[in-house]
PDB file of C-alpha atoms (C1' of nucleotides) in Angstrom:
ATOM      1  CA  UNK A   1     116.408  79.872 -16.644  1.00 54.00           C
ATOM      2  CA  UNK A   2     116.760  78.300 -20.039  1.00 52.00           C
ATOM      3  CA  UNK A   3     113.805  78.061 -22.350  1.00 57.00           C
ATOM      4  CA  UNK A   4     111.894  80.737 -21.068  1.00 78.00           C
ATOM      5  CA  UNK A   5     109.250  81.638 -23.706  1.00 94.00           C
ATOM      6  CA  UNK A   6     107.944  84.931 -24.229  1.00 98.00           C
ATOM      7  CA  UNK A   7     104.344  86.366 -24.278  1.00 98.00           C
ATOM      8  CA  UNK A   8     103.352  87.855 -26.993  1.00 98.00           C
ATOM      9  CA  UNK A   9     103.424  91.508 -25.572  1.00 98.00           C
ATOM     10  CA  UNK A  10     107.263  90.612 -24.505  1.00 98.00           C
ATOM     11  CA  UNK A  11     107.541  89.082 -28.470  1.00 98.00           C
ATOM     12  CA  UNK A  12     106.243  92.725 -29.552  1.00 98.00           C
ATOM     13  CA  UNK A  13     108.845  94.367 -27.560  1.00 98.00           C
ATOM     14  CA  UNK A  14     111.837  92.428 -28.511  1.00 98.00           C
ATOM     15  CA  UNK A  15     110.842  92.893 -31.901  1.00 98.00           C
ATOM     16  CA  UNK A  16     111.862  96.640 -31.545  1.00 98.00           C
ATOM     17  CA  UNK A  17     114.581  95.683 -29.496  1.00 98.00           C
ATOM     18  CA  UNK A  18     116.078  93.759 -32.461  1.00 98.00           C
ATOM     19  CA  UNK A  19     115.462  96.657 -34.903  1.00 98.00           C
ATOM     20  CA  UNK A  20     116.976  99.327 -32.545  1.00 98.00           C
ATOM     21  CA  UNK A  21     119.550  97.356 -30.997  1.00 97.00           C
ATOM     22  CA  UNK A  22     119.535  99.903 -27.951  1.00 98.00           C
ATOM     23  CA  UNK A  23     116.609 101.502 -26.668  1.00 98.00           C
ATOM     24  CA  UNK A  24     114.968 102.929 -23.320  1.00 98.00           C
ATOM     25  CA  UNK A  25     111.401 102.262 -21.911  1.00 98.00           C
ATOM     26  CA  UNK A  26     110.560 105.467 -23.247  1.00 98.00           C
ATOM     27  CA  UNK A  27     111.280 105.185 -26.546  1.00 98.00           C
ATOM     28  CA  UNK A  28     109.934 101.808 -26.558  1.00 98.00           C
ATOM     29  CA  UNK A  29     106.625 103.369 -24.950  1.00 98.00           C
ATOM     30  CA  UNK A  30     106.529 105.902 -27.962  1.00 98.00           C
ATOM     31  CA  UNK A  31     106.607 103.526 -30.665  1.00 98.00           C
ATOM     32  CA  UNK A  32     104.123 101.053 -29.514  1.00 98.00           C
ATOM     33  CA  UNK A  33     101.624 103.842 -28.521  1.00 97.00           C
ATOM     34  CA  UNK A  34     101.622 104.985 -32.400  1.00 97.00           C
ATOM     35  CA  UNK A  35      99.900 101.567 -32.629  1.00 96.00           C
ATOM     36  CA  UNK A  36      97.321 101.768 -29.627  1.00 97.00           C
ATOM     37  CA  UNK A  37      97.135 103.218 -26.577  1.00 97.00           C
ATOM     38  CA  UNK A  38      98.937 101.606 -23.510  1.00 98.00           C
ATOM     39  CA  UNK A  39     100.500 103.454 -20.676  1.00 98.00           C
ATOM     40  CA  UNK A  40     104.061 103.782 -19.681  1.00 98.00           C
ATOM     41  CA  UNK A  41     104.019 101.723 -16.724  1.00 98.00           C
ATOM     42  CA  UNK A  42     102.361  98.713 -18.901  1.00 98.00           C
ATOM     43  CA  UNK A  43     105.649  98.912 -20.964  1.00 98.00           C
ATOM     44  CA  UNK A  44     107.998  99.235 -18.326  1.00 98.00           C
ATOM     45  CA  UNK A  45     106.475  96.327 -16.707  1.00 98.00           C
ATOM     46  CA  UNK A  46     107.132  94.187 -19.968  1.00 98.00           C
ATOM     47  CA  UNK A  47     110.502  95.510 -20.170  1.00 98.00           C
ATOM     48  CA  UNK A  48     111.283  94.496 -16.530  1.00 98.00           C
ATOM     49  CA  UNK A  49     109.961  90.861 -17.328  1.00 97.00           C
ATOM     50  CA  UNK A  50     111.936  90.744 -20.289  1.00 98.00           C
ATOM     51  CA  UNK A  51     115.195  91.753 -18.028  1.00 97.00           C
ATOM     52  CA  UNK A  52     114.079  89.172 -15.119  1.00 96.00           C
ATOM     53  CA  UNK A  53     114.063  86.680 -18.231  1.00 96.00           C
ATOM     54  CA  UNK A  54     117.381  87.834 -19.070  1.00 96.00           C
ATOM     55  CA  UNK A  55     115.998  88.730 -22.786  1.00 98.00           C
ATOM     56  CA  UNK A  56     117.358  91.991 -22.631  1.00 98.00           C
ATOM     57  CA  UNK A  57     119.938  93.634 -20.177  1.00 98.00           C
ATOM     58  CA  UNK A  58     120.981  97.190 -18.868  1.00 98.00           C
ATOM     59  CA  UNK A  59     123.516  98.833 -20.843  1.00 97.00           C
ATOM     60  CA  UNK A  60     124.128 102.437 -20.083  1.00 96.00           C
ATOM     61  CA  UNK A  61     122.127 105.253 -18.244  1.00 96.00           C
ATOM     62  CA  UNK A  62     121.262 108.824 -19.414  1.00 95.00           C
ATOM     63  CA  UNK A  63     120.102 110.768 -16.636  1.00 94.00           C
ATOM     64  CA  UNK A  64     117.625 108.545 -15.016  1.00 96.00           C
ATOM     65  CA  UNK A  65     116.990 107.114 -18.458  1.00 97.00           C
ATOM     66  CA  UNK A  66     117.896 103.385 -18.903  1.00 98.00           C
ATOM     67  CA  UNK A  67     119.377 101.936 -21.775  1.00 98.00           C
ATOM     68  CA  UNK A  68     118.775  98.244 -22.671  1.00 98.00           C
ATOM     69  CA  UNK A  69     120.281  95.934 -25.163  1.00 98.00           C
ATOM     70  CA  UNK A  70     118.706  92.562 -26.779  1.00 98.00           C
ATOM     71  CA  UNK A  71     120.242  89.495 -25.080  1.00 98.00           C
ATOM     72  CA  UNK A  72     118.359  86.895 -26.648  1.00 97.00           C
ATOM     73  CA  UNK A  73     118.703  86.428 -30.434  1.00 97.00           C
ATOM     74  CA  UNK A  74     116.123  86.842 -32.940  1.00 97.00           C
ATOM     75  CA  UNK A  75     116.972  83.278 -34.665  1.00 95.00           C
ATOM     76  CA  UNK A  76     117.078  81.557 -31.088  1.00 96.00           C
ATOM     77  CA  UNK A  77     113.359  82.980 -30.267  1.00 97.00           C
ATOM     78  CA  UNK A  78     112.005  82.533 -33.625  1.00 96.00           C
ATOM     79  CA  UNK A  79     113.411  78.660 -34.419  1.00 96.00           C
ATOM     80  CA  UNK A  80     111.469  77.175 -31.450  1.00 96.00           C
ATOM     81  CA  UNK A  81     108.022  79.409 -32.265  1.00 97.00           C
ATOM     82  CA  UNK A  82     108.099  78.302 -35.830  1.00 97.00           C
ATOM     83  CA  UNK A  83     108.552  74.367 -34.551  1.00 97.00           C
ATOM     84  CA  UNK A  84     105.631  74.900 -31.901  1.00 97.00           C
ATOM     85  CA  UNK A  85     103.460  76.371 -34.628  1.00 98.00           C
ATOM     86  CA  UNK A  86     103.831  73.877 -36.996  1.00 98.00           C
ATOM     87  CA  UNK A  87     103.279  71.353 -34.430  1.00 97.00           C
ATOM     88  CA  UNK A  88     100.233  72.998 -32.995  1.00 97.00           C
ATOM     89  CA  UNK A  89      98.698  74.210 -36.350  1.00 98.00           C
ATOM     90  CA  UNK A  90      99.793  71.895 -38.822  1.00 98.00           C
ATOM     91  CA  UNK A  91     100.551  68.509 -36.673  1.00 97.00           C
ATOM     92  CA  UNK A  92     104.036  68.845 -37.490  1.00 96.00           C
ATOM     93  CA  UNK A  93     103.884  68.846 -41.100  1.00 96.00           C
ATOM     94  CA  UNK A  94     105.614  71.832 -42.355  1.00 97.00           C
ATOM     95  CA  UNK A  95     104.784  71.327 -46.363  1.00 97.00           C
ATOM     96  CA  UNK A  96     100.993  72.493 -46.261  1.00 97.00           C
ATOM     97  CA  UNK A  97     102.080  75.259 -44.184  1.00 98.00           C
ATOM     98  CA  UNK A  98     104.604  76.441 -46.444  1.00 98.00           C
ATOM     99  CA  UNK A  99     102.199  75.653 -49.458  1.00 97.00           C
ATOM    100  CA  UNK A 100      99.176  77.855 -47.694  1.00 97.00           C
ATOM    101  CA  UNK A 101     101.484  80.905 -47.446  1.00 97.00           C
ATOM    102  CA  UNK A 102     102.626  80.724 -50.896  1.00 97.00           C
ATOM    103  CA  UNK A 103      98.965  80.118 -52.032  1.00 96.00           C
ATOM    104  CA  UNK A 104      97.214  82.957 -49.395  1.00 94.00           C
ATOM    105  CA  UNK A 105      99.421  85.209 -48.315  1.00 94.00           C
ATOM    106  CA  UNK A 106     101.266  88.476 -50.708  1.00 93.00           C
ATOM    107  CA  UNK A 107     104.233  87.578 -52.433  1.00 95.00           C
ATOM    108  CA  UNK A 108     105.962  89.449 -55.030  1.00 96.00           C
ATOM    109  CA  UNK A 109     107.577  88.001 -58.010  1.00 97.00           C
ATOM    110  CA  UNK A 110     110.678  88.831 -56.366  1.00 97.00           C
ATOM    111  CA  UNK A 111     109.643  86.655 -53.357  1.00 97.00           C
ATOM    112  CA  UNK A 112     108.721  83.867 -55.485  1.00 98.00           C
ATOM    113  CA  UNK A 113     111.968  83.975 -57.410  1.00 97.00           C
ATOM    114  CA  UNK A 114     113.921  84.159 -54.161  1.00 98.00           C
ATOM    115  CA  UNK A 115     111.982  81.305 -52.618  1.00 98.00           C
ATOM    116  CA  UNK A 116     112.647  79.373 -55.850  1.00 98.00           C
ATOM    117  CA  UNK A 117     116.122  79.606 -55.489  1.00 98.00           C
ATOM    118  CA  UNK A 118     116.255  78.857 -51.645  1.00 98.00           C
ATOM    119  CA  UNK A 119     114.070  75.576 -52.964  1.00 98.00           C
ATOM    120  CA  UNK A 120     116.924  75.087 -55.589  1.00 97.00           C
ATOM    121  CA  UNK A 121     119.366  75.036 -52.934  1.00 97.00           C
ATOM    122  CA  UNK A 122     117.770  72.957 -50.834  1.00 97.00           C
ATOM    123  CA  UNK A 123     117.263  70.325 -53.503  1.00 96.00           C
ATOM    124  CA  UNK A 124     121.066  70.029 -54.344  1.00 95.00           C
ATOM    125  CA  UNK A 125     121.910  69.838 -50.548  1.00 93.00           C
ATOM    126  CA  UNK A 126     119.637  66.757 -50.268  1.00 89.00           C
ATOM    127  CA  UNK A 127     121.029  64.954 -53.292  1.00 81.00           C
TER     128      UNK A 127
ATOM    129  CA  UNK B   1      80.203  85.248 -31.095  1.00 57.00           C
ATOM    130  CA  UNK B   2      82.359  85.496 -34.288  1.00 54.00           C
ATOM    131  CA  UNK B   3      86.275  85.590 -34.380  1.00 58.00           C
ATOM    132  CA  UNK B   4      86.374  83.500 -31.218  1.00 78.00           C
ATOM    133  CA  UNK B   5      89.777  82.214 -30.827  1.00 94.00           C
ATOM    134  CA  UNK B   6      91.011  78.830 -29.414  1.00 97.00           C
ATOM    135  CA  UNK B   7      93.451  78.330 -26.773  1.00 98.00           C
ATOM    136  CA  UNK B   8      96.643  75.898 -27.482  1.00 98.00           C
ATOM    137  CA  UNK B   9      94.747  72.707 -25.932  1.00 98.00           C
ATOM    138  CA  UNK B  10      91.198  73.641 -27.842  1.00 98.00           C
ATOM    139  CA  UNK B  11      93.104  73.712 -31.042  1.00 98.00           C
ATOM    140  CA  UNK B  12      94.585  70.365 -30.007  1.00 98.00           C
ATOM    141  CA  UNK B  13      91.263  68.805 -29.392  1.00 98.00           C
ATOM    142  CA  UNK B  14      89.914  70.361 -32.719  1.00 98.00           C
ATOM    143  CA  UNK B  15      92.793  68.665 -34.738  1.00 98.00           C
ATOM    144  CA  UNK B  16      91.454  65.144 -33.358  1.00 98.00           C
ATOM    145  CA  UNK B  17      87.956  66.185 -34.722  1.00 98.00           C
ATOM    146  CA  UNK B  18      89.031  67.429 -37.874  1.00 98.00           C
ATOM    147  CA  UNK B  19      90.946  63.883 -38.280  1.00 98.00           C
ATOM    148  CA  UNK B  20      87.813  61.919 -36.868  1.00 98.00           C
ATOM    149  CA  UNK B  21      85.173  63.917 -37.922  1.00 97.00           C
ATOM    150  CA  UNK B  22      82.778  62.645 -35.185  1.00 98.00           C
ATOM    151  CA  UNK B  23      84.295  61.713 -31.639  1.00 98.00           C
ATOM    152  CA  UNK B  24      83.106  61.373 -27.824  1.00 98.00           C
ATOM    153  CA  UNK B  25      84.876  62.992 -25.007  1.00 98.00           C
ATOM    154  CA  UNK B  26      85.960  59.413 -23.794  1.00 98.00           C
ATOM    155  CA  UNK B  27      87.682  58.932 -27.160  1.00 98.00           C
ATOM    156  CA  UNK B  28      89.207  61.951 -27.325  1.00 98.00           C
ATOM    157  CA  UNK B  29      90.627  61.387 -23.723  1.00 98.00           C
ATOM    158  CA  UNK B  30      91.983  58.047 -24.719  1.00 98.00           C
ATOM    159  CA  UNK B  31      94.061  59.648 -27.744  1.00 98.00           C
ATOM    160  CA  UNK B  32      95.522  62.746 -25.958  1.00 98.00           C
ATOM    161  CA  UNK B  33      96.443  60.436 -22.933  1.00 97.00           C
ATOM    162  CA  UNK B  34      98.794  58.540 -24.725  1.00 97.00           C
ATOM    163  CA  UNK B  35     100.677  61.525 -25.359  1.00 96.00           C
ATOM    164  CA  UNK B  36     100.555  62.919 -21.994  1.00 97.00           C
ATOM    165  CA  UNK B  37      98.967  62.383 -18.736  1.00 97.00           C
ATOM    166  CA  UNK B  38      95.603  64.421 -18.313  1.00 98.00           C
ATOM    167  CA  UNK B  39      92.336  63.768 -16.660  1.00 98.00           C
ATOM    168  CA  UNK B  40      89.075  63.033 -18.370  1.00 98.00           C
ATOM    169  CA  UNK B  41      87.553  65.739 -16.682  1.00 98.00           C
ATOM    170  CA  UNK B  42      90.166  67.956 -18.160  1.00 98.00           C
ATOM    171  CA  UNK B  43      89.555  67.201 -21.501  1.00 98.00           C
ATOM    172  CA  UNK B  44      85.793  67.072 -20.739  1.00 98.00           C
ATOM    173  CA  UNK B  45      85.756  70.946 -19.880  1.00 98.00           C
ATOM    174  CA  UNK B  46      88.105  71.623 -23.119  1.00 98.00           C
ATOM    175  CA  UNK B  47      85.459  69.795 -25.160  1.00 98.00           C
ATOM    176  CA  UNK B  48      82.465  71.902 -22.994  1.00 98.00           C
ATOM    177  CA  UNK B  49      84.318  75.291 -24.038  1.00 98.00           C
ATOM    178  CA  UNK B  50      84.754  74.264 -27.522  1.00 98.00           C
ATOM    179  CA  UNK B  51      80.723  73.870 -27.454  1.00 98.00           C
ATOM    180  CA  UNK B  52      80.591  77.004 -25.854  1.00 97.00           C
ATOM    181  CA  UNK B  53      82.218  78.481 -28.601  1.00 97.00           C
ATOM    182  CA  UNK B  54      80.295  76.554 -31.015  1.00 96.00           C
ATOM    183  CA  UNK B  55      83.545  75.181 -32.469  1.00 98.00           C
ATOM    184  CA  UNK B  56      81.805  71.723 -32.075  1.00 98.00           C
ATOM    185  CA  UNK B  57      78.221  70.744 -31.639  1.00 98.00           C
ATOM    186  CA  UNK B  58      76.673  67.349 -30.156  1.00 98.00           C
ATOM    187  CA  UNK B  59      75.598  65.051 -33.085  1.00 97.00           C
ATOM    188  CA  UNK B  60      74.266  61.876 -31.171  1.00 96.00           C
ATOM    189  CA  UNK B  61      74.142  59.867 -28.230  1.00 96.00           C
ATOM    190  CA  UNK B  62      75.281  56.225 -27.524  1.00 95.00           C
ATOM    191  CA  UNK B  63      73.964  55.273 -23.936  1.00 94.00           C
ATOM    192  CA  UNK B  64      75.417  58.338 -21.849  1.00 95.00           C
ATOM    193  CA  UNK B  65      78.155  59.019 -24.360  1.00 97.00           C
ATOM    194  CA  UNK B  66      77.599  62.407 -26.264  1.00 98.00           C
ATOM    195  CA  UNK B  67      79.274  62.493 -29.759  1.00 98.00           C
ATOM    196  CA  UNK B  68      80.292  65.811 -31.182  1.00 98.00           C
ATOM    197  CA  UNK B  69      81.345  66.985 -34.833  1.00 98.00           C
ATOM    198  CA  UNK B  70      83.516  69.912 -35.542  1.00 98.00           C
ATOM    199  CA  UNK B  71      81.484  72.868 -36.832  1.00 98.00           C
ATOM    200  CA  UNK B  72      84.414  75.398 -37.352  1.00 97.00           C
ATOM    201  CA  UNK B  73      86.553  74.505 -40.265  1.00 97.00           C
ATOM    202  CA  UNK B  74      90.199  73.721 -40.428  1.00 97.00           C
ATOM    203  CA  UNK B  75      90.981  76.288 -42.650  1.00 95.00           C
ATOM    204  CA  UNK B  76      88.879  79.212 -40.992  1.00 96.00           C
ATOM    205  CA  UNK B  77      90.874  78.306 -37.886  1.00 97.00           C
ATOM    206  CA  UNK B  78      94.075  78.126 -39.557  1.00 96.00           C
ATOM    207  CA  UNK B  79      93.834  81.100 -41.803  1.00 96.00           C
ATOM    208  CA  UNK B  80      93.850  83.741 -39.342  1.00 96.00           C
ATOM    209  CA  UNK B  81      96.414  81.966 -37.066  1.00 97.00           C
ATOM    210  CA  UNK B  82      98.933  81.986 -39.811  1.00 97.00           C
ATOM    211  CA  UNK B  83      98.386  85.320 -40.610  1.00 96.00           C
ATOM    212  CA  UNK B  84      98.799  86.395 -36.716  1.00 97.00           C
ATOM    213  CA  UNK B  85     101.993  84.247 -36.505  1.00 98.00           C
ATOM    214  CA  UNK B  86     103.406  85.942 -39.344  1.00 98.00           C
ATOM    215  CA  UNK B  87     102.504  89.354 -37.755  1.00 97.00           C
ATOM    216  CA  UNK B  88     103.820  88.246 -34.552  1.00 97.00           C
ATOM    217  CA  UNK B  89     107.230  86.529 -35.223  1.00 98.00           C
ATOM    218  CA  UNK B  90     108.026  87.891 -38.733  1.00 98.00           C
ATOM    219  CA  UNK B  91     106.613  91.590 -38.504  1.00 97.00           C
ATOM    220  CA  UNK B  92     104.139  90.738 -41.435  1.00 96.00           C
ATOM    221  CA  UNK B  93     106.604  89.391 -43.878  1.00 96.00           C
ATOM    222  CA  UNK B  94     106.073  85.953 -45.080  1.00 97.00           C
ATOM    223  CA  UNK B  95     109.122  85.452 -47.098  1.00 97.00           C
ATOM    224  CA  UNK B  96     111.517  85.053 -44.413  1.00 97.00           C
ATOM    225  CA  UNK B  97     109.197  82.567 -42.625  1.00 98.00           C
ATOM    226  CA  UNK B  98     109.055  80.454 -45.660  1.00 98.00           C
ATOM    227  CA  UNK B  99     112.796  80.844 -46.501  1.00 97.00           C
ATOM    228  CA  UNK B 100     113.447  79.762 -42.515  1.00 97.00           C
ATOM    229  CA  UNK B 101     111.172  76.867 -42.762  1.00 97.00           C
ATOM    230  CA  UNK B 102     112.505  75.442 -46.151  1.00 97.00           C
ATOM    231  CA  UNK B 103     116.172  75.962 -44.828  1.00 96.00           C
ATOM    232  CA  UNK B 104     115.428  74.558 -41.650  1.00 94.00           C
ATOM    233  CA  UNK B 105     112.719  72.353 -41.111  1.00 94.00           C
ATOM    234  CA  UNK B 106     113.013  68.774 -42.644  1.00 93.00           C
ATOM    235  CA  UNK B 107     111.334  68.500 -46.178  1.00 95.00           C
ATOM    236  CA  UNK B 108     111.797  65.510 -48.887  1.00 96.00           C
ATOM    237  CA  UNK B 109     112.363  65.833 -52.208  1.00 97.00           C
ATOM    238  CA  UNK B 110     108.929  65.244 -53.063  1.00 97.00           C
ATOM    239  CA  UNK B 111     107.796  68.119 -50.801  1.00 97.00           C
ATOM    240  CA  UNK B 112     110.318  70.533 -52.591  1.00 98.00           C
ATOM    241  CA  UNK B 113     109.417  69.522 -55.991  1.00 97.00           C
ATOM    242  CA  UNK B 114     105.892  70.025 -54.761  1.00 98.00           C
ATOM    243  CA  UNK B 115     106.364  73.593 -53.408  1.00 98.00           C
ATOM    244  CA  UNK B 116     108.424  74.264 -56.562  1.00 98.00           C
ATOM    245  CA  UNK B 117     104.999  73.358 -58.691  1.00 98.00           C
ATOM    246  CA  UNK B 118     103.017  75.786 -55.863  1.00 98.00           C
ATOM    247  CA  UNK B 119     105.508  78.807 -56.578  1.00 98.00           C
ATOM    248  CA  UNK B 120     105.451  77.871 -60.434  1.00 97.00           C
ATOM    249  CA  UNK B 121     101.350  78.344 -60.175  1.00 97.00           C
ATOM    250  CA  UNK B 122     101.416  81.536 -58.091  1.00 97.00           C
ATOM    251  CA  UNK B 123     103.866  83.097 -60.695  1.00 96.00           C
ATOM    252  CA  UNK B 124     101.665  82.200 -63.527  1.00 95.00           C
ATOM    253  CA  UNK B 125      99.105  83.751 -61.495  1.00 93.00           C
ATOM    254  CA  UNK B 126     100.817  86.986 -60.648  1.00 89.00           C
ATOM    255  CA  UNK B 127     101.800  87.532 -64.549  1.00 81.00           C
TER     256      UNK B 127
ATOM    257  C1'  DC C   1     118.015 126.365  -5.711  1.00 97.99           C
ATOM    258  C1'  DT C   2     113.549 124.765  -6.177  1.00 97.99           C
ATOM    259  C1'  DA C   3     109.220 123.275  -8.772  1.00 97.99           C
ATOM    260  C1'  DG C   4     107.674 120.235 -11.973  1.00 97.99           C
ATOM    261  C1'  DC C   5     108.005 116.602 -14.808  1.00 97.99           C
ATOM    262  C1'  DA C   6     109.457 112.193 -16.425  1.00 97.99           C
ATOM    263  C1'  DT C   7     111.222 108.008 -15.366  1.00 97.99           C
ATOM    264  C1'  DC C   8     111.707 104.262 -12.074  1.00 97.99           C
ATOM    265  C1'  DT C   9     109.897 100.942  -8.810  1.00 97.99           C
ATOM    266  C1'  DC C  10     106.478  98.064  -6.822  1.00 97.99           C
ATOM    267  C1'  DT C  11     102.146  96.505  -5.784  1.00 97.99           C
ATOM    268  C1'  DA C  12      97.912  95.054  -7.689  1.00 97.99           C
ATOM    269  C1'  DC C  13      94.230  93.065 -10.197  1.00 97.99           C
ATOM    270  C1'  DA C  14      91.099  90.588 -13.821  1.00 97.99           C
ATOM    271  C1'  DC C  15      90.988  87.414 -17.339  1.00 97.99           C
ATOM    272  C1'  DC C  16      92.079  83.229 -19.567  1.00 97.99           C
ATOM    273  C1'  DC C  17      93.717  78.791 -19.784  1.00 97.99           C
ATOM    274  C1'  DG C  18      95.185  74.332 -18.165  1.00 97.99           C
ATOM    275  C1'  DT C  19      94.185  71.472 -14.561  1.00 97.99           C
ATOM    276  C1'  DA C  20      91.246  68.919 -11.915  1.00 97.99           C
ATOM    277  C1'  DG C  21      88.199  67.550  -8.068  1.00 97.99           C
ATOM    278  C1'  DA C  22      83.217  66.297  -6.122  1.00 97.99           C
ATOM    279  C1'  DC C  23      79.169  64.921  -6.998  1.00 97.99           C
ATOM    280  C1'  DT C  24      75.310  63.292  -9.952  1.00 97.99           C
ATOM    281  C1'  DT C  25      73.441  60.385 -12.974  1.00 97.99           C
ATOM    282  C1'  DA C  26      72.476  56.779 -16.334  1.00 97.99           C
ATOM    283  C1'  DC C  27      74.170  51.998 -18.388  1.00 97.99           C
ATOM    284  C1'  DT C  28      75.689  47.323 -18.116  1.00 97.99           C
ATOM    285  C1'  DG C  29      76.440  43.209 -16.381  1.00 97.99           C
ATOM    286  C1'  DT C  30      75.616  39.230 -13.097  1.00 97.99           C
TER     287       DT C  30
ATOM    288  C1'  DA D   1      67.010  44.458  -9.371  1.00 97.99           C
ATOM    289  C1'  DC D   2      71.102  46.289  -7.906  1.00 97.99           C
ATOM    290  C1'  DA D   3      76.164  47.367  -7.431  1.00 97.99           C
ATOM    291  C1'  DG D   4      79.690  49.052  -9.770  1.00 97.99           C
ATOM    292  C1'  DT D   5      81.198  51.897 -13.126  1.00 97.99           C
ATOM    293  C1'  DA D   6      81.782  55.037 -16.821  1.00 97.99           C
ATOM    294  C1'  DA D   7      80.187  59.529 -18.514  1.00 97.99           C
ATOM    295  C1'  DG D   8      78.919  64.027 -17.492  1.00 97.99           C
ATOM    296  C1'  DT D   9      78.255  68.509 -14.755  1.00 97.99           C
ATOM    297  C1'  DC D  10      79.460  72.110 -12.144  1.00 97.99           C
ATOM    298  C1'  DT D  11      82.831  74.472  -9.419  1.00 97.99           C
ATOM    299  C1'  DA D  12      87.483  76.071  -8.167  1.00 97.99           C
ATOM    300  C1'  DC D  13      92.199  77.442  -8.366  1.00 97.99           C
ATOM    301  C1'  DG D  14      96.863  78.850  -9.337  1.00 97.99           C
ATOM    302  C1'  DG D  15      99.559  80.545 -12.952  1.00 97.99           C
ATOM    303  C1'  DG D  16     100.901  83.758 -16.631  1.00 97.99           C
ATOM    304  C1'  DT D  17      99.437  87.987 -19.022  1.00 97.99           C
ATOM    305  C1'  DG D  18      98.116  92.369 -20.156  1.00 97.99           C
ATOM    306  C1'  DT D  19      96.914  96.008 -17.849  1.00 97.99           C
ATOM    307  C1'  DA D  20      97.980 100.351 -15.064  1.00 97.99           C
ATOM    308  C1'  DG D  21      98.194 103.275 -10.767  1.00 97.99           C
ATOM    309  C1'  DA D  22     100.716 105.103  -6.427  1.00 97.99           C
ATOM    310  C1'  DG D  23     104.389 106.723  -4.557  1.00 97.99           C
ATOM    311  C1'  DA D  24     109.465 107.626  -4.887  1.00 97.99           C
ATOM    312  C1'  DT D  25     112.981 109.896  -6.823  1.00 97.99           C
ATOM    313  C1'  DG D  26     116.043 112.381  -9.666  1.00 97.99           C
ATOM    314  C1'  DC D  27     116.787 115.542 -13.871  1.00 97.99           C
ATOM    315  C1'  DT D  28     116.347 120.152 -15.650  1.00 97.99           C
ATOM    316  C1'  DA D  29     114.628 124.619 -17.049  1.00 97.99           C
ATOM    317  C1'  DG D  30     114.063 129.037 -15.241  1.00 97.99           C
TER     318       DG D  30
END
DNA sequence: CTAGCATCTCTACACCCGTAGACTTACTGT
DNA sequence: ACAGTAAGTCTACGGGTGTAGAGATGCTAG
C-alpha cells in the first residue's frame, strides 16, 4: 500500500487536515460547503477512502462523531507531486517553471527578497 | 469548447508536438514506445481526442499518413495548469512552491544565477 | 423515555481516461 | 496486378473519481 496517490478531492481534504490537525467529517463538510455545494455523504466517502489509504486515521470519538488525524505528511505528499508536475508539464526542467512563476504569479517584495535569500543559500551550498 | 483541459497522456503527446511542430501518429507512437510499451491504436486514440479538442489539427498527408500540427499553444496550456497546481497543492501560495523547488530540485549554478536575474527584474518592476 | 435528527455505513452510478482489439483501407514492393 | 502490411477508424471496457442516496443507528432535547 505504499506510494498511494491522492485524487484532487482527497488532496483537498488532506489540506484541511494538515491545517486543523484533528477533524471530523461534519467539520470538514462544513468547511468545504462554504466554497461549493457538496453533500455530507460525498465528503464522508472521501474521508473513508483516505482512511483506507492510511492517509488519515481515527483518533477518538465524541458521541457518534469520529475524529481523524492526518497520517501522511504534507511534505511526503507534496514532494512527489511537484516532481511529477515538473516532469509532466515542463519535461523535467524546473528552471522554466520557477521562472514562469516569478514572472506570472503575484509575489510581494517580501516574497522576492525571501526567495533571493533561498537562492543565495543554495548557491553557497553548491560551491 | 474553450478551456478544454488535457489529460496526462494528452499532455504528453502535446509536448512532443510542441517539440516537433509537425508529426504523424506513427512518429509519435515510435517516440513514446521508446519509453514504455504502448500500442499504436492507443496513441492514435489520444491524437484523435486531441484533434476533437482542437489541440492539434491535420496539416497534410503523405500517402495514408496524416500529419498534424499543434494548435493549442504551450503557454496557454501551461499557465492554467500551474495556477491549478499551486491552488491544489499549495493553497494558492506560490512562494512555498518556489522555495521548495529551489531547495529540493537539481539546479545548476547557471540556473540559480539566471533565476536571481529574473527576481531582480521582477523587483525592479514592482518598485 | 421517546422522537427526531445527525452521523455513519454501504452501495451505486456516470464520466473520464488509459488501453487496445477488430476491422477497413490504401500504399508499396515484387 | 496483387499480396502483405502499415495506417486509419470505430468500438469497447475496466478502474479511478466525484457524486450522492438509502438505510441503520445512536445521541439529545424535551
